[in-house]
Amino acid sequence: MIDQQATVPALKSAEIEDICRQLCTLTGEIGPSRVTTDSSHPLVQKFALAANFSLDVARRAVRASTEAIQELHKIHRIARIGSWRVIVAGRYTTWSDEMHSLFGDTQHAVVPGFATLTQLLALPDRADFEAAFASVIETGQGTTIESRAGDAIGADRWFWTDMQPEFDDQGAVFAVRGICQEITERKSAFERIRHLARHDPLTGLANRAHLSERLELFLAEASRRRESVAVLCFDLDGFKSVNDLYGHAAGDDVLREMARRLACHVRETDLVARIGGDEFVVVQALGQQPEAAQSLARRLLEDVMGTMILKGRAEIALSTSIGIAYYPADAKTADDLLGRANRALYWVKNAGRNNFAAYDPAMEHEHQDRRKLEHDLRLALQRGEFSLVYQPMLCARLDQFMGFEALLRWNSPVHGSVPPDIFIGIAESIGIMGSLGAWVLRTACAEAARWQNPLKIAVNVSPIQVQQGNLAETVSEILATTGLAPERLEIEVTESLLIRHPERALATLRAIKALGVRIAMDDFGTGYSSLATLRAFPFDKLKVDRSFVRDLREGSESMAIINAILGLGRGLRLPVVVEGVETELQAALLRRCGADEMQGYLLGRPLPIDQFKTITAARRAIRRTAASWQLHA
């Protein structure tokens, strides 16, 4: 900083005499022959004061300029900024000390020169640097450029250069001044951010944004060359069960392993992306289509999938469903191509999974039908399109009716009678199962409360209803509102409930059990149940799936399974209900084995409740007779 209190230095007498002589002559106040050097003379004092003040101002300006230059050099050194200057005529070049330091020349061994500067850059960037320099000279406009260093000083280093022209008195560019700064760290950080913005952080594959960007380029190039592009969309079958059974960390391990396997089976020219969850996309830009895409799909099904050992966990089996679409045969834009490959994927999943299929226009109609079905299903409850039918449950030993299972039906004025195995899954996927399940519970309980015969009523609940956490409160409110005795209500849950947040499911079922309501496990033997599960959950009854009854006969495998389940039930003191009983032979075998209850078409088909008035209106238990069989079969 400049010292504002600096003392004004005095001029020497000879300096004063000379200044006075010149000033007196110039002003004409005193002729040359009458010049005085008497310091006491007023005019001499006046001139001395003015001269000393001028010198002081000059010294201050020089000091300020020196300090500013030193400060600028310090800033350049800290920021690693070098500067250079090139005279256009002759290309005479000068470098700052920091410029030498930037390129590792601390001993100033390199002779500055424009050719020297360009030779320090990577070969691919030299032409661009020279073109930028020439542009400043020709246009008189400054410019900036980023360049990589050559191998001699580290090819991974990046430099930013700002070039500005200097003009002569005629306005022509006679020199170019440059400021150079290393930006390697900034460039690396930018590249990391750019990579994260375009890639999936879990697997390192391209993400959805990068996929869209690259697919557009692939299609443009294919259009120019009149070639085909294949898009394969696929996801893992049943991947959610991996997360449910082993946790999300295990699910992440599976996804990373999938990415690794994919990298081993696709070509370098293919693009692989993970666009969300367990959804992957492969883009084939080269190759003979459809042969190349179909060959890759087969490799994915046979080699990439299969078994996988989780770290410290069990061995799991993987399969996938794959949908394929081709440009330009199926779609002309990237979005349409992805959409149609997805359409083919969902067609495969609905058709049984673990396979691949190419897009077909007929799939579009199926997709539209599905969307229409979803739309109408959302409105069906408020439009009163749902109804309940009731199927009798029979005590096998006494041949008496024990109660009914309430079954949901949807009679749509647009779609007709839609099977439950279709609309229940859709209702769960579009988020209306909670309200729909509550309606079923309320309607069934209200109906049972009106019966003179205090039979039991069984109602299926979806795993989604249990996971929502308020099912116990809903059941309690419905029982209070309808007046149904809690011991007459049975809640049926499927085994899939047990693997989805088992702690929450256990808490909900225990709360329902505390109300006095009975709980049955439905479709036992087809899922993930175990002895530990049966002990942990408060089940009152097991219902054997109908698939074990279909081929029931003496000495059959089905007979052995039924006997095993009945023995398990007796050991756990849980009654066993066998579903799907359709013949007298099946009923006789089940009675001989010791089945507790039976249910099926032989005993009564699901019908509106008014078809069972003789049973519901009675004040005592009713046995199954030939007449009643004729009525209800």
XYZ file of C-alpha atoms in Angstrom:
633
model
C 0.000 0.000 0.000
C 1.101 3.643 -0.582
C 2.220 5.567 2.553
C -0.186 8.497 2.715
C 2.002 10.253 5.357
C 5.279 10.118 3.387
C 7.580 13.215 3.832
C 8.011 15.448 0.768
C 11.727 15.312 -0.082
C 13.591 18.632 -0.491
C 15.233 19.519 -3.796
C 18.910 20.307 -3.989
C 19.862 23.961 -4.526
C 21.286 23.261 -7.989
C 18.033 21.569 -8.955
C 16.080 24.551 -7.621
C 18.302 27.026 -9.507
C 17.867 25.175 -12.757
C 14.103 24.822 -12.346
C 13.756 28.490 -11.398
C 15.773 29.627 -14.381
C 13.644 27.635 -16.769
C 10.337 28.612 -15.210
C 11.233 32.344 -15.008
C 12.245 32.335 -18.617
C 9.085 30.551 -19.671
C 6.807 32.816 -17.712
C 8.627 36.021 -18.654
C 8.472 37.314 -15.097
C 12.300 37.565 -14.843
C 14.770 37.631 -17.649
C 17.554 35.086 -17.865
C 20.151 37.601 -16.634
C 18.146 38.368 -13.471
C 17.460 34.768 -12.315
C 17.893 34.355 -8.581
C 18.648 31.224 -6.572
C 17.856 32.830 -3.280
C 15.723 30.253 -1.488
C 13.999 32.971 0.479
C 12.706 34.636 -2.625
C 8.865 34.128 -2.815
C 8.952 32.971 -6.417
C 11.702 30.433 -5.718
C 9.725 29.044 -2.773
C 6.628 28.810 -4.941
C 8.462 26.920 -7.653
C 10.218 24.621 -5.149
C 6.929 23.695 -3.511
C 5.294 22.879 -6.857
C 8.254 20.812 -8.012
C 8.476 18.836 -4.781
C 4.706 18.121 -4.868
C 4.933 16.872 -8.455
C 7.811 14.584 -7.598
C 5.919 13.219 -4.594
C 2.887 12.365 -6.729
C 5.106 10.636 -9.248
C 6.886 8.600 -6.582
C 3.524 7.538 -5.099
C 2.257 6.454 -8.527
C 5.394 4.424 -9.199
C 5.154 2.780 -5.780
C 1.458 1.931 -6.291
C 2.164 0.504 -9.724
C 5.025 -1.614 -8.403
C 2.906 -2.972 -5.575
C 0.029 -3.757 -7.955
C 2.362 -5.636 -10.283
C 3.775 -7.609 -7.359
C 0.261 -8.422 -6.141
C -0.717 -9.534 -9.661
C 2.356 -11.790 -9.872
C 1.393 -13.293 -6.501
C -2.174 -13.953 -7.686
C -0.889 -15.531 -10.896
C 1.458 -17.755 -8.909
C -1.273 -18.915 -6.507
C -3.832 -19.444 -9.284
C -1.211 -21.018 -11.556
C -1.823 -18.463 -14.281
C 0.898 -17.837 -16.835
C 0.992 -15.140 -19.477
C 2.662 -14.789 -22.839
C 2.900 -12.174 -25.568
C 3.570 -12.679 -29.258
C 4.560 -9.866 -31.660
C 2.801 -10.660 -34.911
C 5.692 -9.537 -37.089
C 8.405 -12.115 -36.594
C 6.475 -13.993 -33.917
C 8.798 -12.654 -31.205
C 7.511 -14.253 -27.980
C 7.909 -13.576 -24.265
C 6.736 -15.707 -21.312
C 6.088 -14.837 -17.687
C 7.848 -16.773 -14.922
C 4.552 -18.488 -14.093
C 4.271 -19.603 -17.711
C 7.548 -21.493 -17.390
C 6.392 -22.995 -14.073
C 3.099 -24.182 -15.586
C 4.967 -26.393 -18.026
C 7.527 -27.628 -15.496
C 10.348 -25.399 -16.756
C 11.438 -23.963 -13.398
C 15.000 -23.430 -14.654
C 13.761 -21.398 -17.679
C 15.572 -23.821 -19.983
C 12.851 -23.583 -22.632
C 13.297 -20.727 -25.088
C 9.919 -18.990 -25.408
C 8.391 -19.110 -28.825
C 4.980 -19.532 -30.401
C 6.082 -22.804 -32.021
C 7.377 -23.956 -28.643
C 3.998 -23.231 -27.082
C 2.028 -25.184 -29.666
C 4.450 -28.129 -29.538
C 3.797 -28.485 -25.797
C 0.140 -29.227 -26.584
C -1.362 -32.580 -27.536
C -1.150 -33.199 -31.263
C -4.936 -33.273 -31.879
C -5.321 -29.846 -30.201
C -2.480 -27.973 -31.923
C -4.406 -27.109 -35.065
C -7.320 -25.686 -33.053
C -4.941 -23.560 -30.943
C -3.190 -22.150 -34.024
C -6.553 -21.468 -35.675
C -7.729 -19.548 -32.598
C -4.508 -17.478 -32.626
C -4.938 -16.687 -36.321
C -8.579 -15.721 -35.720
C -7.561 -13.089 -33.121
C -5.144 -11.521 -35.635
C -7.636 -11.571 -38.522
C -10.765 -10.426 -36.671
C -9.320 -8.342 -33.870
C -11.609 -10.212 -31.483
C -10.443 -12.059 -28.377
C -11.179 -15.758 -27.879
C -10.708 -18.604 -25.398
C -9.778 -22.225 -25.945
C -9.221 -25.398 -23.878
C -6.311 -27.658 -24.817
C -4.653 -30.793 -23.531
C -0.951 -30.985 -22.784
C 1.283 -33.271 -24.812
C 2.747 -36.519 -23.524
C 6.015 -34.793 -22.596
C 4.398 -32.904 -19.680
C 1.433 -35.147 -18.887
C -1.328 -35.939 -21.359
C -3.975 -35.867 -18.629
C -3.433 -32.122 -17.992
C -5.780 -29.467 -19.385
C -5.143 -25.741 -19.960
C -7.456 -22.792 -20.558
C -6.097 -19.922 -22.672
C -7.561 -16.433 -23.146
C -6.132 -14.597 -26.209
C -6.595 -10.823 -26.628
C -5.310 -8.550 -29.425
C -3.118 -5.437 -29.052
C -3.532 -2.683 -31.635
C -1.066 -0.139 -33.107
C -1.839 3.517 -33.874
C -3.462 2.518 -37.186
C -5.820 0.021 -35.476
C -4.026 -3.074 -36.792
C -3.252 -6.034 -34.549
C 0.473 -5.982 -33.903
C 0.574 -8.380 -30.926
C -1.465 -11.046 -29.149
C -1.404 -11.381 -25.381
C -2.436 -14.655 -23.767
C -3.336 -15.749 -20.261
C -2.978 -19.457 -19.583
C -4.346 -21.409 -16.571
C -4.293 -25.120 -15.755
C -7.854 -26.452 -15.347
C -7.157 -30.175 -14.920
C -8.975 -30.474 -11.574
C -11.936 -28.445 -12.785
C -12.084 -30.491 -15.981
C -11.946 -33.754 -14.010
C -14.690 -32.575 -11.664
C -16.832 -31.558 -14.623
C -16.273 -34.914 -16.291
C -17.234 -36.719 -13.075
C -20.414 -34.669 -12.812
C -21.128 -35.236 -16.491
C -20.578 -38.979 -16.072
C -22.895 -39.121 -13.052
C -25.557 -37.205 -14.977
C -25.403 -39.730 -17.822
C -24.772 -43.022 -16.007
C -26.449 -45.184 -13.397
C -24.468 -44.864 -10.139
C -25.170 -48.456 -9.064
C -24.094 -50.352 -12.196
C -22.132 -47.764 -14.172
C -24.348 -48.376 -17.214
C -25.891 -45.577 -19.239
C -29.013 -44.096 -17.649
C -32.290 -43.120 -19.288
C -31.086 -39.639 -20.330
C -27.919 -40.988 -21.931
C -29.897 -43.754 -23.617
C -32.296 -41.251 -25.216
C -29.423 -39.079 -26.398
C -27.405 -41.934 -27.901
C -30.441 -43.652 -29.408
C -31.286 -40.488 -31.334
C -27.755 -40.507 -32.793
C -28.000 -44.218 -33.638
C -31.261 -43.684 -35.499
C -29.911 -40.682 -37.415
C -26.875 -42.684 -38.521
C -29.007 -45.708 -39.394
C -31.290 -43.492 -41.483
C -28.299 -42.109 -43.377
C -26.926 -45.585 -44.043
C -30.338 -47.181 -44.571
C -29.657 -49.710 -41.805
C -31.736 -51.236 -39.023
C -31.476 -50.700 -35.263
C -32.783 -53.158 -32.656
C -33.864 -52.202 -29.144
C -34.201 -54.939 -26.519
C -36.061 -54.082 -23.314
C -35.967 -56.590 -20.483
C -36.337 -56.906 -16.740
C -35.800 -59.659 -14.211
C -38.735 -61.944 -13.473
C -39.709 -61.875 -9.828
C -36.931 -59.462 -8.851
C -39.100 -57.953 -6.120
C -39.000 -61.230 -4.224
C -35.191 -60.937 -3.997
C -35.553 -57.579 -2.242
C -38.341 -58.930 -0.051
C -36.491 -62.090 0.962
C -32.895 -60.888 1.238
C -33.083 -57.098 1.429
C -32.242 -54.244 -0.931
C -28.485 -54.700 -0.509
C -28.821 -58.177 -2.006
C -30.982 -56.726 -4.771
C -28.220 -54.231 -5.554
C -25.704 -57.085 -5.745
C -27.932 -58.847 -8.276
C -28.200 -55.721 -10.428
C -24.434 -55.160 -10.387
C -23.840 -58.784 -11.339
C -26.360 -58.425 -14.168
C -24.456 -55.403 -15.494
C -21.203 -57.382 -15.379
C -22.717 -60.341 -17.231
C -24.230 -58.081 -19.849
C -20.860 -56.465 -20.524
C -19.486 -59.927 -21.344
C -22.217 -60.765 -23.871
C -22.779 -57.575 -25.872
C -20.569 -56.099 -28.564
C -18.488 -52.957 -28.107
C -20.791 -51.197 -30.563
C -23.882 -52.010 -28.487
C -25.240 -49.616 -25.879
C -26.406 -51.059 -22.543
C -28.509 -48.957 -20.171
C -30.294 -49.386 -16.864
C -33.368 -47.178 -16.936
C -34.781 -47.925 -13.498
C -35.299 -50.714 -10.965
C -34.499 -54.002 -12.700
C -35.202 -52.614 -16.189
C -32.400 -52.793 -18.771
C -32.135 -51.803 -22.430
C -29.680 -52.947 -25.100
C -29.395 -51.041 -28.382
C -27.869 -52.849 -31.360
C -26.862 -50.312 -33.989
C -24.980 -52.701 -36.246
C -25.684 -56.214 -37.438
C -28.132 -58.092 -39.570
C -31.609 -57.792 -38.098
C -33.644 -59.525 -36.788
C -31.043 -62.302 -36.538
C -28.577 -60.344 -34.354
C -31.220 -59.246 -31.828
C -32.756 -62.709 -31.581
C -29.321 -64.252 -31.062
C -28.603 -61.801 -28.230
C -32.002 -62.498 -26.662
C -31.262 -66.227 -26.626
C -27.869 -65.609 -25.010
C -29.514 -63.465 -22.358
C -32.048 -66.173 -21.592
C -29.524 -69.029 -21.574
C -26.198 -67.590 -20.407
C -26.704 -64.260 -18.660
C -29.569 -65.535 -16.533
C -29.474 -68.680 -14.445
C -28.255 -69.145 -10.903
C -26.392 -66.575 -8.826
C -24.770 -66.887 -5.408
C -25.409 -63.897 -3.163
C -22.646 -62.892 -0.769
C -23.188 -64.854 2.416
C -26.673 -65.815 1.282
C -28.488 -68.542 -0.606
C -28.309 -69.392 -4.270
C -31.026 -67.742 -6.337
C -32.340 -68.440 -9.830
C -32.882 -65.629 -12.302
C -34.941 -65.394 -15.451
C -35.965 -62.542 -17.678
C -38.586 -61.427 -20.167
C -37.420 -59.576 -23.279
C -39.267 -57.386 -25.763
C -37.711 -56.354 -29.089
C -38.549 -53.569 -31.538
C -36.807 -52.625 -34.783
C -36.109 -49.340 -36.537
C -37.531 -48.450 -39.007
C -39.944 -51.393 -39.283
C -41.707 -50.817 -35.944
C -41.070 -47.135 -35.195
C -39.311 -44.068 -36.622
C -38.469 -42.193 -33.394
C -36.511 -43.116 -30.283
C -39.471 -42.730 -27.927
C -41.766 -44.832 -30.104
C -39.104 -47.508 -30.527
C -38.587 -47.812 -26.766
C -42.333 -47.794 -26.193
C -42.921 -50.645 -28.608
C -40.080 -52.729 -27.224
C -41.688 -52.243 -23.805
C -45.043 -53.273 -25.231
C -43.467 -56.517 -26.440
C -41.842 -57.011 -23.020
C -45.135 -56.793 -21.160
C -46.755 -59.086 -23.671
C -44.094 -61.708 -22.840
C -44.638 -61.242 -19.109
C -48.372 -61.715 -19.470
C -47.790 -64.771 -21.661
C -45.732 -66.608 -19.038
C -42.324 -64.845 -18.781
C -38.806 -66.228 -19.319
C -39.013 -65.708 -23.066
C -38.614 -63.058 -25.749
C -40.866 -61.655 -28.458
C -40.697 -59.008 -31.150
C -43.255 -56.227 -31.295
C -46.412 -56.930 -33.238
C -49.137 -54.365 -34.004
C -51.654 -56.681 -32.351
C -49.890 -55.974 -29.064
C -50.937 -52.362 -29.407
C -54.574 -53.376 -29.247
C -53.889 -55.494 -26.163
C -52.140 -52.523 -24.563
C -55.066 -50.233 -25.300
C -57.470 -52.855 -23.946
C -55.435 -53.037 -20.749
C -55.481 -49.241 -20.337
C -59.228 -49.205 -20.958
C -59.669 -51.985 -18.398
C -57.655 -50.006 -15.824
C -59.713 -46.877 -16.465
C -63.046 -48.661 -16.108
C -61.860 -50.582 -13.037
C -61.110 -47.302 -11.252
C -64.748 -46.276 -11.742
C -66.371 -49.675 -11.189
C -66.778 -49.366 -7.410
C -68.607 -46.051 -7.483
C -70.707 -47.299 -10.394
C -71.844 -50.334 -8.398
C -70.445 -52.895 -10.829
C -68.980 -55.223 -8.177
C -70.866 -58.010 -6.464
C -70.164 -60.942 -4.164
C -70.874 -64.614 -4.669
C -70.638 -67.210 -1.920
C -69.190 -70.731 -1.985
C -70.117 -73.202 0.782
C -67.507 -74.756 3.084
C -68.323 -78.237 4.424
C -67.219 -80.112 7.528
C -65.767 -83.321 6.049
C -66.430 -85.507 9.067
C -70.049 -84.445 9.745
C -70.913 -83.527 6.148
C -72.398 -80.264 7.488
C -72.193 -76.750 6.071
C -69.790 -74.660 8.168
C -70.049 -71.366 6.345
C -69.268 -69.561 3.111
C -66.332 -67.933 1.411
C -67.190 -64.552 -0.125
C -65.752 -64.151 -3.617
C -65.568 -60.878 -5.553
C -66.997 -60.567 -9.080
C -66.859 -57.695 -11.592
C -69.639 -57.505 -14.157
C -68.676 -54.633 -16.440
C -71.182 -53.241 -18.950
C -68.227 -52.716 -21.312
C -65.982 -55.741 -20.718
C -68.551 -58.255 -19.520
C -67.713 -60.652 -16.692
C -64.005 -60.092 -15.974
C -62.255 -63.029 -14.214
C -60.838 -62.237 -10.734
C -57.376 -63.467 -11.670
C -57.265 -60.603 -14.187
C -58.858 -57.667 -12.405
C -57.475 -58.358 -8.893
C -53.891 -57.987 -10.117
C -54.804 -54.811 -11.993
C -56.560 -53.401 -8.934
C -53.398 -53.968 -6.889
C -51.168 -52.381 -9.528
C -53.279 -49.209 -9.887
C -53.676 -48.697 -6.137
C -57.401 -49.272 -5.534
C -57.139 -52.574 -3.675
C -57.419 -50.882 -0.297
C -60.810 -49.333 -0.927
C -62.046 -52.337 -2.912
C -60.994 -54.791 -0.196
C -62.726 -52.695 2.470
C -65.921 -52.781 0.407
C -65.726 -56.589 0.168
C -65.231 -56.914 3.928
C -68.088 -54.566 4.754
C -70.510 -56.157 2.282
C -69.728 -59.735 3.335
C -69.978 -58.979 7.063
C -73.245 -57.082 6.615
C -74.681 -60.034 4.683
C -73.571 -62.624 7.239
C -74.995 -60.555 10.091
C -78.454 -60.973 8.542
C -78.360 -64.777 8.513
C -80.464 -66.623 11.098
C -78.000 -69.497 10.924
C -74.746 -68.206 12.532
C -72.460 -69.640 9.882
C -68.903 -68.445 9.367
C -67.974 -66.023 6.592
C -64.469 -66.139 5.073
C -63.061 -63.115 3.230
C -59.826 -62.912 1.271
C -57.627 -59.879 1.880
C -54.817 -58.688 -0.363
C -51.238 -58.418 0.918
C -51.486 -54.740 0.004
C -54.337 -54.292 2.508
C -52.190 -55.833 5.229
C -49.133 -53.762 4.352
C -51.108 -50.517 4.480
C -51.151 -50.998 8.236
C -54.745 -50.008 9.048
C -56.492 -53.300 8.271
C -57.094 -54.139 11.955
C -58.794 -50.777 12.501
C -60.904 -51.330 9.375
C -61.988 -54.799 10.528
C -62.845 -53.492 14.002
C -64.935 -50.649 12.588
C -66.789 -52.979 10.181
C -67.587 -55.496 12.927
C -68.937 -52.716 15.125
C -70.987 -51.206 12.301
C -72.483 -54.462 10.971
C -72.935 -56.180 14.345
C -71.257 -59.392 13.155
C -69.754 -61.466 15.955
C -65.934 -61.523 15.537
C -65.704 -65.315 15.897
C -67.847 -65.731 12.773
C -65.339 -63.875 10.564
C -62.331 -65.566 8.976
C -59.659 -63.514 7.215
C -57.782 -65.426 4.501
C -54.264 -64.333 3.507
C -51.941 -65.826 0.901
C -48.373 -66.970 1.485
C -46.976 -64.062 -0.565
C -47.912 -61.833 2.362
C -45.303 -63.526 4.529
C -42.294 -62.288 2.536
C -43.332 -58.646 2.232
C -42.308 -56.813 5.385
C -43.044 -59.806 7.668
C -42.751 -57.708 10.854
C -45.523 -55.355 9.742
C -47.663 -58.277 8.525
C -47.215 -60.107 11.836
C -48.207 -57.010 13.844
C -51.340 -56.506 11.715
C -52.436 -60.142 11.910
C -51.922 -60.233 15.664
C -54.053 -57.117 16.041
C -56.816 -58.746 13.984
C -56.517 -61.952 16.003
C -56.907 -59.910 19.205
C -60.344 -58.832 17.961
C -61.509 -62.466 18.078
C -61.323 -62.918 14.297
C -59.880 -66.157 12.904
C -57.039 -66.115 10.361
C -56.476 -68.731 7.651
C -53.501 -69.216 5.340
C -54.831 -69.585 1.805
C -53.190 -71.567 -1.037
C -50.869 -73.339 1.397
C -48.023 -75.257 -0.245
C -47.620 -73.090 -3.339
C -45.392 -70.320 -1.967
C -42.690 -69.626 0.571
C -44.139 -70.934 3.827
C -42.046 -72.834 6.332
C -42.504 -74.378 9.773
C -40.886 -71.296 11.312
C -43.430 -69.115 9.525
C -46.358 -71.211 10.708
C -45.111 -70.975 14.276
C -44.529 -67.208 14.126
C -47.824 -66.182 12.533
C -51.156 -66.530 14.382
C -52.914 -68.841 11.926
C -56.075 -70.722 12.904
C -56.488 -72.738 9.718
C -54.622 -73.946 6.606
C -56.287 -74.017 3.176
C -54.696 -76.424 0.701
C -54.533 -75.150 -2.869
C -56.750 -76.841 -5.453
C -53.723 -77.807 -7.562
C -52.972 -80.690 -5.131
C -56.484 -82.102 -5.509
C -56.768 -82.106 -9.283
C -54.908 -85.421 -9.762
C -55.815 -86.915 -6.382
C -56.019 -90.724 -6.416
C -54.723 -93.655 -4.401
C -50.930 -93.874 -4.447
C -50.474 -90.612 -6.355
C -47.924 -87.924 -5.530
C -50.797 -85.568 -4.791
C -52.094 -88.061 -2.242
C -48.699 -88.085 -0.491
C -48.611 -84.272 -0.376
C -52.146 -84.055 1.007
C -51.297 -86.603 3.714
C -48.166 -84.662 4.631
C -50.051 -81.375 4.932
C -52.837 -82.986 6.973
C -50.226 -84.490 9.286
C -48.586 -81.096 9.651
C -51.940 -79.550 10.491
C -52.632 -82.167 13.163
C -49.172 -81.632 14.621
C -49.692 -77.863 14.814
C -53.334 -78.310 15.871
C -54.520 -76.347 12.845
C -57.654 -77.444 10.938
C -56.993 -78.079 7.246
C -59.427 -77.047 4.508
C -58.993 -78.658 1.082
C -60.162 -76.593 -1.885
C -61.082 -77.717 -5.389
C -63.093 -80.811 -4.513
C -65.032 -81.694 -7.669
C -65.744 -85.449 -7.518
C -67.153 -87.887 -4.973
C -63.929 -89.916 -5.265
C -61.871 -86.919 -4.179
C -64.265 -86.239 -1.294
C -64.111 -89.873 -0.148
C -60.313 -89.953 -0.239
C -60.096 -86.692 1.727
C -62.488 -87.982 4.405
C -60.399 -91.148 4.698
C -57.222 -89.028 5.089
C -58.815 -86.957 7.845
C -59.432 -83.623 6.123
C -61.260 -81.214 8.414
C -63.159 -79.155 5.841
C -63.755 -79.261 2.092
C -64.707 -76.735 -0.527
C -65.329 -77.071 -4.261
C -67.809 -77.432 -7.078
C -68.982 -80.815 -5.763
C -70.275 -79.111 -2.615
C -71.504 -75.941 -4.234
C -70.509 -73.477 -6.898
C -70.027 -69.777 -6.044
C -73.509 -68.234 -6.339
C -75.414 -65.195 -5.093
C -76.347 -65.658 -1.461
C -80.107 -65.815 -2.138
C -79.456 -69.212 -3.779
C -78.569 -70.580 -0.306
C -81.598 -69.402 1.660
C -82.346 -72.896 2.947
C -78.944 -72.898 4.629
C -78.689 -69.304 5.857
C -82.266 -69.156 7.172
C -82.027 -72.386 9.202
C -81.492 -72.190 12.964
C -79.439 -75.365 13.101
C -76.642 -77.081 11.175
C -77.686 -78.563 7.843
C -76.158 -81.703 6.379
C -75.345 -82.006 2.708
C -78.062 -84.118 1.094
C -78.676 -85.224 -2.447
C -81.342 -82.550 -2.755
C -79.049 -79.821 -1.506
C -76.292 -81.056 -3.821
C -78.669 -80.736 -6.774
C -79.529 -77.220 -5.655
C -76.031 -75.929 -5.167
C -73.920 -77.865 -7.622
